[in-house]
Structure formats: C-alpha cells, structure tokens
CSV table of C-alpha atoms in Angstrom, one decimal:
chain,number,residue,atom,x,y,z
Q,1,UNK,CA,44.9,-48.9,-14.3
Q,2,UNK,CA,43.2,-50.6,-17.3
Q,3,UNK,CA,42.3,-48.4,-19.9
Q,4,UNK,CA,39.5,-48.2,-22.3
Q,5,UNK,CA,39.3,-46.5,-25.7
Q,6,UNK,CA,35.9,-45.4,-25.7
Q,7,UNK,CA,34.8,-42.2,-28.4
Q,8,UNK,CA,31.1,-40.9,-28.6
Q,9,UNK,CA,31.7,-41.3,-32.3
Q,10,UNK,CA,31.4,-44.9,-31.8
Q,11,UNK,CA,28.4,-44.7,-31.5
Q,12,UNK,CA,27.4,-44.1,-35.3
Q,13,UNK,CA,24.0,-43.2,-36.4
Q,14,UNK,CA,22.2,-45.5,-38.6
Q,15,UNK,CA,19.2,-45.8,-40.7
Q,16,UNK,CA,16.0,-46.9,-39.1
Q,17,UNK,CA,16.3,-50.9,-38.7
Q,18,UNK,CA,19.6,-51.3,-39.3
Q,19,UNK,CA,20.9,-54.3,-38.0
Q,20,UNK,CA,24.1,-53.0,-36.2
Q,21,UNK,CA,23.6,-52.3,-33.0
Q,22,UNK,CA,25.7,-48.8,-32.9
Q,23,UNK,CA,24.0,-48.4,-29.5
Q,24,UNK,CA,25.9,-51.2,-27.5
Q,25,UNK,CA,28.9,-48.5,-27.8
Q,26,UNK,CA,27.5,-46.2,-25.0
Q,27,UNK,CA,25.6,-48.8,-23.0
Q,28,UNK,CA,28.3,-51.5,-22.4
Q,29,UNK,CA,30.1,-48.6,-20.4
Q,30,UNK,CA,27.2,-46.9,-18.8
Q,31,UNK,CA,26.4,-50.4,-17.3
Q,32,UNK,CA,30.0,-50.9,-16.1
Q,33,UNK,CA,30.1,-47.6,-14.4
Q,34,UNK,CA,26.8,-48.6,-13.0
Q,35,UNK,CA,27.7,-51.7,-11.7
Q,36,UNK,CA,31.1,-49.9,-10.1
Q,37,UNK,CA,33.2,-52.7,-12.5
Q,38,UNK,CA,34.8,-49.1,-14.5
Q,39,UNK,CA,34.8,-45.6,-13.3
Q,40,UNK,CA,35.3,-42.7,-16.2
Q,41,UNK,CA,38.8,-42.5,-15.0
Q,42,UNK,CA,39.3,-46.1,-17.1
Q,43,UNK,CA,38.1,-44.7,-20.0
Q,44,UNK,CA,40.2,-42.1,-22.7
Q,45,UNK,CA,39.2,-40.7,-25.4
Q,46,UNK,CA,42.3,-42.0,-28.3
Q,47,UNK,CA,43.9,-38.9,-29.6
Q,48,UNK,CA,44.5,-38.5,-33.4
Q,49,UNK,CA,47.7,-40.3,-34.6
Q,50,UNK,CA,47.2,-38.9,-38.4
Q,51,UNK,CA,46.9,-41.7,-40.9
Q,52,UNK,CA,50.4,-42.7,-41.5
Q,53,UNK,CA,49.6,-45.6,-38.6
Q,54,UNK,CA,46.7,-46.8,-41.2
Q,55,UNK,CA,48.9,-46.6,-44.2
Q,56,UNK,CA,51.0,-48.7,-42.8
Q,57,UNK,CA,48.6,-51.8,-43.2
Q,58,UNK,CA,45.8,-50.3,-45.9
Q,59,UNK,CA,46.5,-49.3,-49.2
Q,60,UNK,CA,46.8,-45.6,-49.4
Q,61,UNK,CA,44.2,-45.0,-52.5
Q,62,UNK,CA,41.7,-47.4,-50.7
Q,63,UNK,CA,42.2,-44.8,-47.4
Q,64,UNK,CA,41.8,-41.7,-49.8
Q,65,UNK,CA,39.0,-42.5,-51.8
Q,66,UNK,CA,37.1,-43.3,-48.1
Q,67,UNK,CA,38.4,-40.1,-46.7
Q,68,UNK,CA,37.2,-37.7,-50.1
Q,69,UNK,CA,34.3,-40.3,-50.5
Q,70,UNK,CA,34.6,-42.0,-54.0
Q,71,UNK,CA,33.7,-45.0,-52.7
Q,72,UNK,CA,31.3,-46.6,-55.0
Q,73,UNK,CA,27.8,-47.6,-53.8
Q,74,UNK,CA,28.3,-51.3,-54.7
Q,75,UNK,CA,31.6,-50.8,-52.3
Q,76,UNK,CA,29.7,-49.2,-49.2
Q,77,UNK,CA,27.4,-52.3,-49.9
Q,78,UNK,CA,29.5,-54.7,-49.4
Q,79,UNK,CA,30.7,-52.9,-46.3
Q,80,UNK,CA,27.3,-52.3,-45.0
Q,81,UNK,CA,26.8,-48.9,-43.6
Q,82,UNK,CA,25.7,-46.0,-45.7
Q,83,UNK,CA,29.0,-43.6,-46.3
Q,84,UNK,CA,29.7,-39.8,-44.6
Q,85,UNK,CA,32.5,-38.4,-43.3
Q,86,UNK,CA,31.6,-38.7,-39.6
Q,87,UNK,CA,32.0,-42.9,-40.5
Q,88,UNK,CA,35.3,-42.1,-41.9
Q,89,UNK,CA,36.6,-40.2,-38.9
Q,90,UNK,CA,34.8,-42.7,-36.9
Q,91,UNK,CA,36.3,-45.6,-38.3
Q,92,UNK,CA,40.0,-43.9,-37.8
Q,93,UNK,CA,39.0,-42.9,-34.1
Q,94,UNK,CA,38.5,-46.9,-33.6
Q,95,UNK,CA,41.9,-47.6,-35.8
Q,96,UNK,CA,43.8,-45.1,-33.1
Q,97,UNK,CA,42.0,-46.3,-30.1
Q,98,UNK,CA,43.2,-49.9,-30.4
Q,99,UNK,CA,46.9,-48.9,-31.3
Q,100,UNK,CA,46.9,-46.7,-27.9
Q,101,UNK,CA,45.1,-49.1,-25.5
Q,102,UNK,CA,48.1,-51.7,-27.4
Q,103,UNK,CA,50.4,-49.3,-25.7
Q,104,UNK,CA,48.6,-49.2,-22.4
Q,105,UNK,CA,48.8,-52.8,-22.1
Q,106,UNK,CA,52.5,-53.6,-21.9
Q,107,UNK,CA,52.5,-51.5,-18.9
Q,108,UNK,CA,48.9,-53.0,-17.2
Q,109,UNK,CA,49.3,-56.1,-18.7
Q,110,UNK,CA,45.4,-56.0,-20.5
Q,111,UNK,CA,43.6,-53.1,-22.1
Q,112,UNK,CA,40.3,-52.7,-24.3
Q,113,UNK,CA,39.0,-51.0,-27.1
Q,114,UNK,CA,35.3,-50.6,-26.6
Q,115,UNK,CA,34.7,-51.2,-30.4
Q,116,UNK,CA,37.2,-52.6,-32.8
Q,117,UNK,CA,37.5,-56.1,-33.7
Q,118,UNK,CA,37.4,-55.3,-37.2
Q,119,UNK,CA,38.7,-58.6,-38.4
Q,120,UNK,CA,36.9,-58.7,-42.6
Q,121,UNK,CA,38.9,-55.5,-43.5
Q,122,UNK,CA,41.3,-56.3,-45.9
Q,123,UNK,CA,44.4,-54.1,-47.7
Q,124,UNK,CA,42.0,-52.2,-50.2
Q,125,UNK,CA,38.6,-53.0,-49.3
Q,126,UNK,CA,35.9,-53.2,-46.4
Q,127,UNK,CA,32.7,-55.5,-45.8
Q,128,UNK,CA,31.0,-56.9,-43.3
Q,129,UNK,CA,31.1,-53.5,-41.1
Q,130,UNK,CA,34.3,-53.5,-41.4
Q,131,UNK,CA,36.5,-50.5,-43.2
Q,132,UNK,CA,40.2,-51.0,-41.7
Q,133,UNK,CA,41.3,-53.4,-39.5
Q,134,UNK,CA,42.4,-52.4,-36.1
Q,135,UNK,CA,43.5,-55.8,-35.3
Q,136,UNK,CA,46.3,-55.3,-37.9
Q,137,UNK,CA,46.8,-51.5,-37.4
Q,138,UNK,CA,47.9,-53.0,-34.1
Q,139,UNK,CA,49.7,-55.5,-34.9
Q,140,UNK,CA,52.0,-53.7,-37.0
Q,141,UNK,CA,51.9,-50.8,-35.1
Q,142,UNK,CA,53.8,-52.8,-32.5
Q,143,UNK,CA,56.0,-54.8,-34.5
Q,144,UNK,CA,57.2,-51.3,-36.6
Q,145,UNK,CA,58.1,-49.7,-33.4
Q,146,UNK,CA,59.4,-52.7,-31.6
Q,147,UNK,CA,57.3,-52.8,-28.9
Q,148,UNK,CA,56.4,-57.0,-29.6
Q,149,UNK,CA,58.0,-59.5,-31.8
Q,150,UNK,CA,55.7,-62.3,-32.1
Q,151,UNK,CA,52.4,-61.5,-31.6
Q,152,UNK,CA,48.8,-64.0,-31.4
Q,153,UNK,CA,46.1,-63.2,-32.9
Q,154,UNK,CA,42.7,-65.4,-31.0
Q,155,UNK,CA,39.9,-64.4,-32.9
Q,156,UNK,CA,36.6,-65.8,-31.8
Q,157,UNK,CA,34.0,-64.1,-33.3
Q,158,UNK,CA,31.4,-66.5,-35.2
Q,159,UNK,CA,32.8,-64.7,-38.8
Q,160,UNK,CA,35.9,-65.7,-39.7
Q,161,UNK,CA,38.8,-62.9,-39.4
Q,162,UNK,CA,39.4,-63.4,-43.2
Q,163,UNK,CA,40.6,-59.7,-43.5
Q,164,UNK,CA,43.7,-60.2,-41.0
Q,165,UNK,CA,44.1,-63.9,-42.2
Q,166,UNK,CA,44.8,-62.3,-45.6
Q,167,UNK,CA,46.7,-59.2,-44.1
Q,168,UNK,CA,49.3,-61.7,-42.2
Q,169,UNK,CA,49.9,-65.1,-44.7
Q,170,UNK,CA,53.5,-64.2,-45.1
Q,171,UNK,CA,53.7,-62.4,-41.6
Q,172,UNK,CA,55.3,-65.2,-39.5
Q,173,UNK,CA,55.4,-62.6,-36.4
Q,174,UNK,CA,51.9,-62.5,-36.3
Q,175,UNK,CA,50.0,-65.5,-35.7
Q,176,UNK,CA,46.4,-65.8,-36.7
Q,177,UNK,CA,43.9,-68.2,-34.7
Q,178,UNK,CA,40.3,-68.4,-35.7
Q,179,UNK,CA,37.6,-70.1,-34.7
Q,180,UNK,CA,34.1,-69.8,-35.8
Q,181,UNK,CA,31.4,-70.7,-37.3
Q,182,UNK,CA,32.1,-73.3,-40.4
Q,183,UNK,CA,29.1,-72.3,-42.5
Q,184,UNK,CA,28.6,-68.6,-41.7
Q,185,UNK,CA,30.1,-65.6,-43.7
Q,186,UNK,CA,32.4,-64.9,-45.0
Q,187,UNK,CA,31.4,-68.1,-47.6
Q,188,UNK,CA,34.9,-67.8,-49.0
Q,189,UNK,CA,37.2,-68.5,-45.9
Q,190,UNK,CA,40.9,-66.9,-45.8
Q,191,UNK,CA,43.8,-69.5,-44.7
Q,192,UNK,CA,44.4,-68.3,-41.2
Q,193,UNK,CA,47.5,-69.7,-39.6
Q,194,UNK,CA,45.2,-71.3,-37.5
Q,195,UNK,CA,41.5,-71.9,-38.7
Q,196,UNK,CA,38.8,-74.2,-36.6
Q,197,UNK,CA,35.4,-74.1,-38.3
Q,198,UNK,CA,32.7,-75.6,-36.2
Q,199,UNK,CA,29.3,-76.8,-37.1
Q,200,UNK,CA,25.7,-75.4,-36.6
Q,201,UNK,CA,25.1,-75.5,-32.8
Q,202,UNK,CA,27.8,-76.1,-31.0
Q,203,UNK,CA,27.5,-75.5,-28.0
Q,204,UNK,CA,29.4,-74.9,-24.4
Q,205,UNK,CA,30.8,-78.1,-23.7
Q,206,UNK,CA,32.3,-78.5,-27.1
Q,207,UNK,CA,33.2,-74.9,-28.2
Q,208,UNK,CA,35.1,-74.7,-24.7
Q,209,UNK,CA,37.1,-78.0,-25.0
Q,210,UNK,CA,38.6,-77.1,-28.1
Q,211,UNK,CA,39.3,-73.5,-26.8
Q,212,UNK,CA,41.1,-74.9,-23.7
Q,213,UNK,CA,43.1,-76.9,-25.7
Q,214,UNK,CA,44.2,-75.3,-28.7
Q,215,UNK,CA,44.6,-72.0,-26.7
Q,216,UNK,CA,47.1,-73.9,-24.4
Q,217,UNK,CA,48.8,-75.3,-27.9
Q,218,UNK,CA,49.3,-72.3,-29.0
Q,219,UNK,CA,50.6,-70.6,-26.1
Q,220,UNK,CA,52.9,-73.3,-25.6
Q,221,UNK,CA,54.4,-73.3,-29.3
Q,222,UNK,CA,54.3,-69.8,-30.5
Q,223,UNK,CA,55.3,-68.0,-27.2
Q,224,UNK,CA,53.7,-64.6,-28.4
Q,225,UNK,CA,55.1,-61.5,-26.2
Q,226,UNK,CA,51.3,-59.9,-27.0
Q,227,UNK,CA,48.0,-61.0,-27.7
Q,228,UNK,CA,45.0,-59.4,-29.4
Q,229,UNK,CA,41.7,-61.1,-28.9
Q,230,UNK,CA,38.5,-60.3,-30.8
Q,231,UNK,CA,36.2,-60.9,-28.1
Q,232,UNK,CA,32.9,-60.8,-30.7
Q,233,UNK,CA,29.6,-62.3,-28.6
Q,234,UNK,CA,28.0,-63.8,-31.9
Q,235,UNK,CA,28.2,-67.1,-30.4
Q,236,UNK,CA,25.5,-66.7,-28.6
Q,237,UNK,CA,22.2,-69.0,-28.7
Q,238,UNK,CA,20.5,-66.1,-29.2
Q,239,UNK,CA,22.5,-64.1,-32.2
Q,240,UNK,CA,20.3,-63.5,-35.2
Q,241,UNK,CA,23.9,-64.0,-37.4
Q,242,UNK,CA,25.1,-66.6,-35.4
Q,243,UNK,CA,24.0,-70.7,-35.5
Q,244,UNK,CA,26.7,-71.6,-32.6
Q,245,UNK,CA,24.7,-72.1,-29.6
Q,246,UNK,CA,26.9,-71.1,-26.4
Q,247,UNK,CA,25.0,-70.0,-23.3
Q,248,UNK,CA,25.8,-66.8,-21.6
Q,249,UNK,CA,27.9,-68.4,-19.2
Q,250,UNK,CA,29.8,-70.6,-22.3
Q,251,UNK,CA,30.5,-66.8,-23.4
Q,252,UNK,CA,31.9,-65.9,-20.1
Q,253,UNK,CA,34.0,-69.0,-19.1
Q,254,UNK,CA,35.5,-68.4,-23.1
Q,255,UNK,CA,36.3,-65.1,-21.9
Q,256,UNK,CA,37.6,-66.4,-18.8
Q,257,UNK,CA,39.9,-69.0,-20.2
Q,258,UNK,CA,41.6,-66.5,-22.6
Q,259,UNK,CA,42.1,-64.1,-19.7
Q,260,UNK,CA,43.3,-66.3,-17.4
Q,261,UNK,CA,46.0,-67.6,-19.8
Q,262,UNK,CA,47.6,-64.3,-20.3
Q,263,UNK,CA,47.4,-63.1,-17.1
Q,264,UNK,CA,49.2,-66.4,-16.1
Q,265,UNK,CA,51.8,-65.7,-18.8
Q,266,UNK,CA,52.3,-62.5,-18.0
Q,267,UNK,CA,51.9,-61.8,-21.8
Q,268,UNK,CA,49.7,-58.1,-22.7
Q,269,UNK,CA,46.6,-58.7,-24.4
Q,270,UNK,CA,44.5,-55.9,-26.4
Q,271,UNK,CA,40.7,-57.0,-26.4
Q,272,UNK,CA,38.8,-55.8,-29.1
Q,273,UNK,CA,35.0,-55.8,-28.9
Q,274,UNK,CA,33.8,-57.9,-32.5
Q,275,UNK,CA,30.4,-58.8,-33.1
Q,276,UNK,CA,26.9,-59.0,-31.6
Q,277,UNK,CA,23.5,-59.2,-33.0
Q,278,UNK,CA,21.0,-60.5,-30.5
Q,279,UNK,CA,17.2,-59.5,-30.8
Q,280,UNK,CA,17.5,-58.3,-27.6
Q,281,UNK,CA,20.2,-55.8,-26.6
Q,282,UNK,CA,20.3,-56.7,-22.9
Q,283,UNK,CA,21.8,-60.2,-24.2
Q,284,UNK,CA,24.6,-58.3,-26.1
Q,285,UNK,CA,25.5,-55.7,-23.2
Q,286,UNK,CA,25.4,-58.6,-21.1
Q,287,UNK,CA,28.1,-60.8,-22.7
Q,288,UNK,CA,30.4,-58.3,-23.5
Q,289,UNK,CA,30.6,-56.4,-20.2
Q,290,UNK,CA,31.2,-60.0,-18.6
Q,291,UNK,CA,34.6,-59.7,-20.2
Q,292,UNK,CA,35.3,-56.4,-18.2
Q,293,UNK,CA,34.1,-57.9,-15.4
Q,294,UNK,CA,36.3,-60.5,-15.9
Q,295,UNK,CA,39.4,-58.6,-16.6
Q,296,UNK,CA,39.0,-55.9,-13.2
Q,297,UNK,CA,39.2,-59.6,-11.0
Q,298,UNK,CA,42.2,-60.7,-12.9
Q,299,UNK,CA,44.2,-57.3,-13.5
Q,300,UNK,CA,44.3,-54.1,-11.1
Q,301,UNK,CA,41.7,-52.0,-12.4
C-alpha cells in the first residue's frame, strides 16, 4: 500500500497574508480522497521518533535554542514564519514523517510525505521556510541504519536545495541533483554534486529535455539503491516565486519521467512535497496531487 505522512499540524497557522500557503497541507489530500486516487487508509499519522534522528544531521544547540525558543528575531526572519512551539513540534512531525514514509518505501517501492522538501535548511540554521531538512534527516537516517548505500537526491524545486548541497559536499553516498531556477533565491548558490541553473522562462519542451537526459545519466552512473525527490511545483507559469514557465502538464510529464524511472529500476523513492506559490490555490493543489495520481497508476496503491 503506498503510504502518506500526513499530520493536521502541517497545516500551520499563519499571519493574515502570509505568503505560504499552509492550506495546501489539508486540501491536496481532501481532493485525492475525493477523487478516489487515496483513501484514509494511505495516510498515517508519523509517530514521534525523539530527536536523536534530527541530531544526527543538525547541530544540537541550533535544535535546542528552536525547541526553548532563543531564536533571535533576525533568525526567524530569515526563516520566514513567526516562532511558537506548535512550529517547532511541527517542523519535527515533518522531520519523522519523511524518515518513516523512507521506511515504507523499500517495501512499496514509493512513498510520500505530504509536506517536507525542506531542501534551504542547513546544519545550524533555517531560511526560506525551511528549519531542518527532512531530505537529509532521511538520508542519513538510512544510510546510519543500513537500510541504502548510495542514495540520489533529484531536487526540482525552482530554489536551489542549497541546504542539502551543503549538508552532503563530502558525503559521496548521497548524491545531490538540482535543477532550478539560475537567477532565483537563494542568490548565493551551494555546489551540489549536480547543479543545472536555467534561465528566466524556460519552459516545457526545454526543462523536460534536460530532465530526460540527465535523469537517465544519473541513473546510469550513480546506481542509487534509493531516491528522494523534492517534487516542489514552483515551476509553474503561474508561481508568484517562480520565472520558469512550465505548463501544468510540463509539471505532470516532470513527475512522470522521475516516476517512471524508479519504478523501472525497481529503486524506492521518498517524494517530498517542496514549494508552491500560485495566486491561485487550485493551480497548486492541482500540480501536486498530479504526482499522486501519477504514483497510484505506477505502484499498487
């Protein structure tokens, strides 16, 4: 069965015209269950793991002083959301989610997080939304407890994944692939394993090309035996952070070829849910639950 972390503390409350759109967190499932793609049988609550798993990738002092909240307001700035402790045990409920949907995928072959994707983390400090990084929790999660060895990070968010970039530049078991946008944040770019920036408005036929063939690259050279793809839809046309200019259905066939090449691989993949920022929500629900879609025709749901 595939398996979806999915919390109602995702769903963070935010000031008045704040630009996050907490409210994709309940309404991408509520229109898969709808649509009949999900039931609530696909979804689990993640159970608390403690914080060793986050120590394990974040500094320990950067992890208290969020927890006992000394973090100064110039930090929370940087991150972006205003502090409480309902964000810290919300941002830990995300870092155990993706470490247990990890865990349901070497059995299912493909599992989700319903948030996550929180690729600008880095050891001892957040930003960009961004407090710890599930993609490395993950990652080393797995690799600690020898459940992978060589593991590929496909990041395609429009923001570069500078945060695991930075986590993994002496990590040779964990390869890190992003594409995105070339002049969007973060304006000082990490060295990813594996960096393609593209220009302002690049669209379908482009943005898939490369993807097909650097995905296929990859694949071929690195042989990962699990993948972890930030599935972020700021590509879009229509994202207000964005200035790539895929179509909905460029965001789906993206999707699609990623998918398809695990599946045919038969290597596990964790999909993590990244960024979205359209004006209009029904364009971000849209795009991400095309990836579920997607995954309940390739996998058994």
């Amino acid at each position: 069965m595939i398996k979806i972390a999915c919390s109602p503390l995702y769903n963070h409350p935010l000031p008045p015209q704040h630009r996050f759109p907490m409210e994709k967190y309940d309404l991408v499932p509520e229109q898969l269950v709808l649509e009949g793609i999900i039931t609530r049988d696909n979804l689990f609550e993640p159970e608390d793991m403690g914080l060793e798993v986050i120590f394990d990738t974040h500094d320990t002092g950067y992890v208290s002083r969020m927890q006992n909240g000394e973090m100064t307001t110039k930090e929370m700035r940087k991150i972006g959301f205003p502090y409480s402790k309902r964000l810290f045990d919300r941002e830990v409920k995300i870092m155990h989610g993706s470490v247990q949907a990890a865990v349901f995928a070497l059995d299912n072959g493909i599992a989700f997080n319903m948030a996550g994707g929180t690729h600008h983390a880095y050891a001892d400090k957040g930003e960009g939304f961004c407090i710890f990084n599930d993609i490395a929790v993950t990652a080393n999660y797995l690799l600690k407890n020898g459940l992978a060895k060589k593991i590929l990070v496909v990041d395609l968010d429009v923001h570069q994944g500078n945060g695991t970039a930075a986590l993994f530049a002496e990590n040779a078991r964990v390869f890190t692939f992003s594409m995105h946008g070339r002049n969007n944040y973060p304006a000082h770019k990490e060295a990813s394993d594996l960096d393609i920036g593209l220009e302002d408005g690049t669209g379908d036929d482009d943005y898939l090309d490369i993807l097909r063939k650097t995905l296929k690259i990859l694949l071929d050279r690195e042989r990962p035996d699990f993948m972890i793809y930030q599935s972020g839809v700021d590509i879009l046309a229509t994202d207000k952070l964005g200035k790539l200019k895929l179509t909905l259905e460029g965001c789906k066939e993206r999707d699609r070829i990623v998918l398809e090449s695990a599946h045919k691989l038969e290597i596990p993949l964790l999909a993590v849910m990244g960024g979205g920022y359209s004006s209009d929500i029904k364009q971000i629900i849209e795009a991400h639950a095309g990836l579920y879609r997607l995954a309940a025709a390739y996998y058994e749901a």
